[in-house]
Amino acid sequence: MNDQEFIPADLKNLASSGKASWKAPSNIALVKYWGKYPGQLPANPSLSFTLSSSATTTSVDFQKRKSEQKTPSFDLLFEGKPNKAFEPKIKIFLDRILPYTPWLSYYHLKINTSNSFPHSSGIASSASGMAALSLCITEMEKTLNQEMSEQQFYRKASFLSRLGSGSACRSIQGPLVSWGKHPQLSGSSDLYGTAFAGPVHEIFKDFRDTILLVHKGAKTVSSTAGHALMEGHPFATQRFVQANKNMSSLIEVLANGNMELFIQLVEGEALTLHAMMMSSTPSYLLMKPNTLAIIENIREFRKETGEPICFTLDAGANVHLLYPGKSAEKVLQFIKNELVVYCEKGQYICDEIGSGAEKL
Ligand code: PMV
């Protein structure tokens, strides 16, 4: 498929109004996307667990205007209140998707959005936020174009959300989603995320992610700037080769449930992501001393108890602690006893693998 296929036929019968509401989850990558080409195309394939409770709920009221305008107009309520700070991001997003949703320029949008996780908790809401908004917009397009199949619907929502934030395209479906072409992932695409269709071992079906909130402030370097620093990065080519190889290994591990290899792979991916940041020019560090303290404690606990737990990191200081449901009791006790002291205000979020966005 190419991006031209996402341009809808000229929609003639535009409804005077419409409403769509969706709840979209966050996701956590096991093989990381880091580095991109123009048009938000990934430099390497990635694969993530869809989360369950960390989610954004968005509803959009569409009101037809008297005439077409150059760009769609909108009002934004975040957690019930107008939020000027988020408006530029939404405007850029709506302008970016307009070639693929030209009908939007006939509408005024009332966007009402909220997150399940605490505001400013250090959890990025761009993936779940862009996914929820894209689903609402695609839902409206489906109302205007009844011929859209379910597969086309999910692909389009993922395609649009990718234009808002790359990793958002993995927040539409679940429980495992890949994004980016890879020879062993049939149907994979750089344009949108695809639900992972390969065999998945029982152990991954009840996986947990406890997010240890180490630092709740804004990041010193945004993901956008970080991706850009992969251009001309001395290790970029090697990293992209490695990500492709890691994807092949992960596909095998997901099928056979080899936890030793899973842990090696997932922790390696997280540390490589941060190694890319540390070796960029200019170089930067998003991990904090408490991030490292948690990592060391996790490794120690694993060595002592043999529990198959591991960590991963996003582009930030927080630690995602991944473990199978059967280890939950012991791990939660370990978190309370040993890790909470490293969390800002003792905060952490208990989440688990989820099945994807929900229409409300
Ligand atoms: O979606 P972006 O542009 O915010 O990039 C996020 C990239 C990572 O979260 C660091 C990795 C990933 O694959 O989600």
Short mmCIF file of N, CA, C and O in Angstrom, two decimals, residues 26-28 32-34 36 89 120-127 164-167 170 213-227 273-274 277 283-288 291 313-320 344:
data_model
loop_
_atom_site.label_atom_id
_atom_site.label_comp_id
_atom_site.label_asym_id
_atom_site.label_seq_id
_atom_site.Cartn_x
_atom_site.Cartn_y
_atom_site.Cartn_z
N SER A 26 -1.98 3.39 25.89
CA SER A 26 -0.57 3.66 25.62
C SER A 26 0.07 2.33 25.19
O SER A 26 -0.59 1.29 25.22
N ASN A 27 1.31 2.36 24.77
CA ASN A 27 1.99 1.10 24.46
C ASN A 27 3.44 1.21 24.89
O ASN A 27 3.96 2.31 25.08
N ILE A 28 4.06 0.04 25.08
CA ILE A 28 5.48 0.05 25.44
C ILE A 28 6.24 -0.85 24.46
O ILE A 28 5.90 -2.02 24.29
N LYS A 32 12.66 -1.15 19.84
CA LYS A 32 12.38 0.30 19.82
C LYS A 32 12.49 0.93 18.44
O LYS A 32 13.39 0.58 17.66
N TYR A 33 11.63 1.89 18.22
CA TYR A 33 11.70 2.77 17.03
C TYR A 33 12.53 3.97 17.45
O TYR A 33 12.17 4.67 18.40
N TRP A 34 13.63 4.17 16.79
CA TRP A 34 14.45 5.35 17.12
C TRP A 34 15.19 5.78 15.86
O TRP A 34 16.12 5.11 15.43
N LYS A 36 14.04 8.31 12.19
CA LYS A 36 12.95 8.27 11.20
C LYS A 36 13.32 9.03 9.95
O LYS A 36 14.28 9.81 9.93
N LYS A 89 -0.10 21.55 18.97
CA LYS A 89 0.17 20.17 18.57
C LYS A 89 -1.01 19.60 17.76
O LYS A 89 -0.83 18.91 16.75
N SER A 120 0.85 15.16 34.16
CA SER A 120 2.27 15.43 34.47
C SER A 120 2.90 14.33 35.31
O SER A 120 3.68 14.58 36.20
N SER A 121 2.51 13.08 35.03
CA SER A 121 3.10 11.98 35.79
C SER A 121 4.40 11.52 35.14
O SER A 121 5.06 10.62 35.63
N GLY A 122 4.73 12.14 34.02
CA GLY A 122 5.94 11.72 33.32
C GLY A 122 5.61 10.63 32.31
O GLY A 122 6.48 10.12 31.63
N ILE A 123 4.33 10.25 32.21
CA ILE A 123 3.93 9.27 31.20
C ILE A 123 3.53 10.05 29.96
O ILE A 123 2.65 10.90 30.02
N ALA A 124 4.17 9.74 28.85
CA ALA A 124 3.87 10.46 27.62
C ALA A 124 2.46 10.09 27.19
O ALA A 124 2.09 8.92 27.19
N SER A 125 1.66 11.09 26.86
CA SER A 125 0.29 10.80 26.42
C SER A 125 0.18 10.95 24.91
O SER A 125 -0.91 10.84 24.37
N SER A 126 1.32 11.21 24.22
CA SER A 126 1.18 11.47 22.79
C SER A 126 0.70 10.23 22.04
O SER A 126 -0.12 10.34 21.13
N ALA A 127 1.17 9.02 22.42
CA ALA A 127 0.75 7.82 21.69
C ALA A 127 -0.75 7.58 21.87
O ALA A 127 -1.50 7.50 20.89
N GLY A 164 0.79 11.94 13.69
CA GLY A 164 0.83 12.77 14.91
C GLY A 164 2.03 12.43 15.76
O GLY A 164 2.78 13.31 16.21
N SER A 165 2.24 11.14 16.00
CA SER A 165 3.39 10.69 16.79
C SER A 165 3.64 9.26 16.34
O SER A 165 2.72 8.42 16.37
N GLY A 166 4.85 8.98 15.88
CA GLY A 166 5.14 7.68 15.26
C GLY A 166 4.60 6.51 16.06
O GLY A 166 3.82 5.69 15.56
N SER A 167 4.98 6.44 17.34
CA SER A 167 4.62 5.26 18.13
C SER A 167 3.11 5.17 18.39
O SER A 167 2.63 4.12 18.80
N ARG A 170 0.97 2.32 17.00
CA ARG A 170 0.93 1.01 17.66
C ARG A 170 -0.08 1.01 18.82
O ARG A 170 -0.14 0.05 19.57
N LEU A 213 7.67 5.66 38.42
CA LEU A 213 7.78 7.08 38.03
C LEU A 213 8.97 7.74 38.74
O LEU A 213 8.86 8.19 39.87
N VAL A 214 10.07 7.75 38.04
CA VAL A 214 11.31 8.26 38.61
C VAL A 214 11.38 9.78 38.54
O VAL A 214 11.86 10.45 39.45
N HIS A 215 10.90 10.30 37.40
CA HIS A 215 11.02 11.74 37.20
C HIS A 215 9.79 12.24 36.46
O HIS A 215 9.52 11.79 35.34
N LYS A 216 9.07 13.17 37.10
CA LYS A 216 7.80 13.58 36.51
C LYS A 216 7.88 14.88 35.71
O LYS A 216 6.91 15.29 35.12
N GLY A 217 9.06 15.48 35.69
CA GLY A 217 9.20 16.75 34.97
C GLY A 217 9.31 16.53 33.47
O GLY A 217 9.37 15.40 32.99
N ALA A 218 9.34 17.64 32.72
CA ALA A 218 9.46 17.54 31.26
C ALA A 218 10.86 17.03 30.90
O ALA A 218 11.83 17.25 31.62
N LYS A 219 10.92 16.34 29.76
CA LYS A 219 12.21 15.81 29.29
C LYS A 219 13.07 16.97 28.80
O LYS A 219 12.56 17.93 28.25
N THR A 220 14.39 16.83 28.95
CA THR A 220 15.27 17.91 28.51
C THR A 220 15.41 17.93 26.99
O THR A 220 15.66 18.97 26.40
N VAL A 221 15.25 16.77 26.37
CA VAL A 221 15.31 16.70 24.90
C VAL A 221 14.08 15.91 24.44
O VAL A 221 13.83 14.81 24.93
N SER A 222 13.32 16.48 23.51
CA SER A 222 12.08 15.83 23.06
C SER A 222 12.42 14.62 22.18
O SER A 222 13.53 14.51 21.64
N SER A 223 11.43 13.74 21.98
CA SER A 223 11.63 12.59 21.09
C SER A 223 11.91 13.06 19.67
O SER A 223 12.74 12.48 18.97
N THR A 224 11.21 14.12 19.26
CA THR A 224 11.42 14.64 17.90
C THR A 224 12.88 15.00 17.69
O THR A 224 13.50 14.62 16.69
N ALA A 225 13.45 15.73 18.68
CA ALA A 225 14.86 16.12 18.57
C ALA A 225 15.76 14.87 18.63
O ALA A 225 16.76 14.78 17.91
N GLY A 226 15.39 13.90 19.45
CA GLY A 226 16.17 12.67 19.57
C GLY A 226 16.20 11.89 18.26
O GLY A 226 17.27 11.44 17.83
N HIS A 227 15.03 11.74 17.63
CA HIS A 227 14.99 11.04 16.33
C HIS A 227 15.91 11.75 15.34
O HIS A 227 16.64 11.11 14.59
N LEU A 273 18.77 2.08 23.14
CA LEU A 273 18.06 3.34 22.88
C LEU A 273 18.76 4.49 23.62
O LEU A 273 19.06 5.54 23.03
N HIS A 274 19.05 4.26 24.89
CA HIS A 274 19.68 5.32 25.68
C HIS A 274 21.15 5.50 25.28
O HIS A 274 21.68 6.62 25.34
N MET A 277 21.28 7.95 22.57
CA MET A 277 21.15 9.33 23.05
C MET A 277 22.49 9.81 23.62
O MET A 277 22.92 10.93 23.37
N SER A 283 25.41 15.13 22.83
CA SER A 283 24.96 13.96 23.56
C SER A 283 24.04 14.39 24.70
O SER A 283 24.10 15.53 25.15
N TYR A 284 23.17 13.50 25.13
CA TYR A 284 22.32 13.83 26.27
C TYR A 284 21.94 12.58 27.02
O TYR A 284 22.08 11.46 26.51
N LEU A 285 21.47 12.80 28.23
CA LEU A 285 21.14 11.70 29.15
C LEU A 285 19.72 11.89 29.65
O LEU A 285 19.41 12.96 30.18
N LEU A 286 18.87 10.90 29.50
CA LEU A 286 17.52 11.02 30.08
C LEU A 286 17.37 10.17 31.33
O LEU A 286 16.44 10.37 32.11
N MET A 287 18.28 9.21 31.51
CA MET A 287 18.20 8.40 32.74
C MET A 287 18.66 9.26 33.91
O MET A 287 19.51 10.15 33.74
N LYS A 288 18.12 8.98 35.07
CA LYS A 288 18.51 9.68 36.30
C LYS A 288 19.20 8.66 37.21
O LYS A 288 19.06 7.45 36.99
N THR A 291 17.01 5.90 38.08
CA THR A 291 16.74 4.93 37.00
C THR A 291 17.75 3.80 37.11
O THR A 291 17.39 2.61 37.08
N LEU A 313 12.77 0.86 28.96
CA LEU A 313 12.71 2.32 29.14
C LEU A 313 12.15 2.95 27.88
O LEU A 313 12.38 2.44 26.78
N ASP A 314 11.43 4.03 28.06
CA ASP A 314 11.01 4.86 26.93
C ASP A 314 12.06 5.95 26.80
O ASP A 314 13.08 5.89 27.47
N ALA A 315 11.76 6.97 26.02
CA ALA A 315 12.69 8.09 25.95
C ALA A 315 12.45 8.97 27.19
O ALA A 315 11.88 10.05 27.11
N GLY A 316 12.86 8.48 28.35
CA GLY A 316 12.66 9.21 29.60
C GLY A 316 13.31 8.45 30.74
O GLY A 316 13.96 7.42 30.53
N ALA A 317 13.12 8.96 31.96
CA ALA A 317 13.80 8.38 33.13
C ALA A 317 13.00 7.27 33.80
O ALA A 317 13.53 6.52 34.62
N ASN A 318 11.68 7.17 33.47
CA ASN A 318 10.86 6.18 34.15
C ASN A 318 11.20 4.76 33.71
O ASN A 318 11.62 4.54 32.58
N VAL A 319 11.00 3.82 34.64
CA VAL A 319 11.34 2.43 34.32
C VAL A 319 10.05 1.62 34.19
O VAL A 319 9.18 1.69 35.06
N HIS A 320 9.94 0.86 33.11
CA HIS A 320 8.82 -0.07 32.95
C HIS A 320 9.31 -1.44 33.39
O HIS A 320 10.25 -1.99 32.82
N GLU A 344 9.54 9.10 42.33
CA GLU A 344 9.19 10.44 42.78
C GLU A 344 7.85 10.36 43.52
O GLU A 344 6.87 9.79 43.01
#
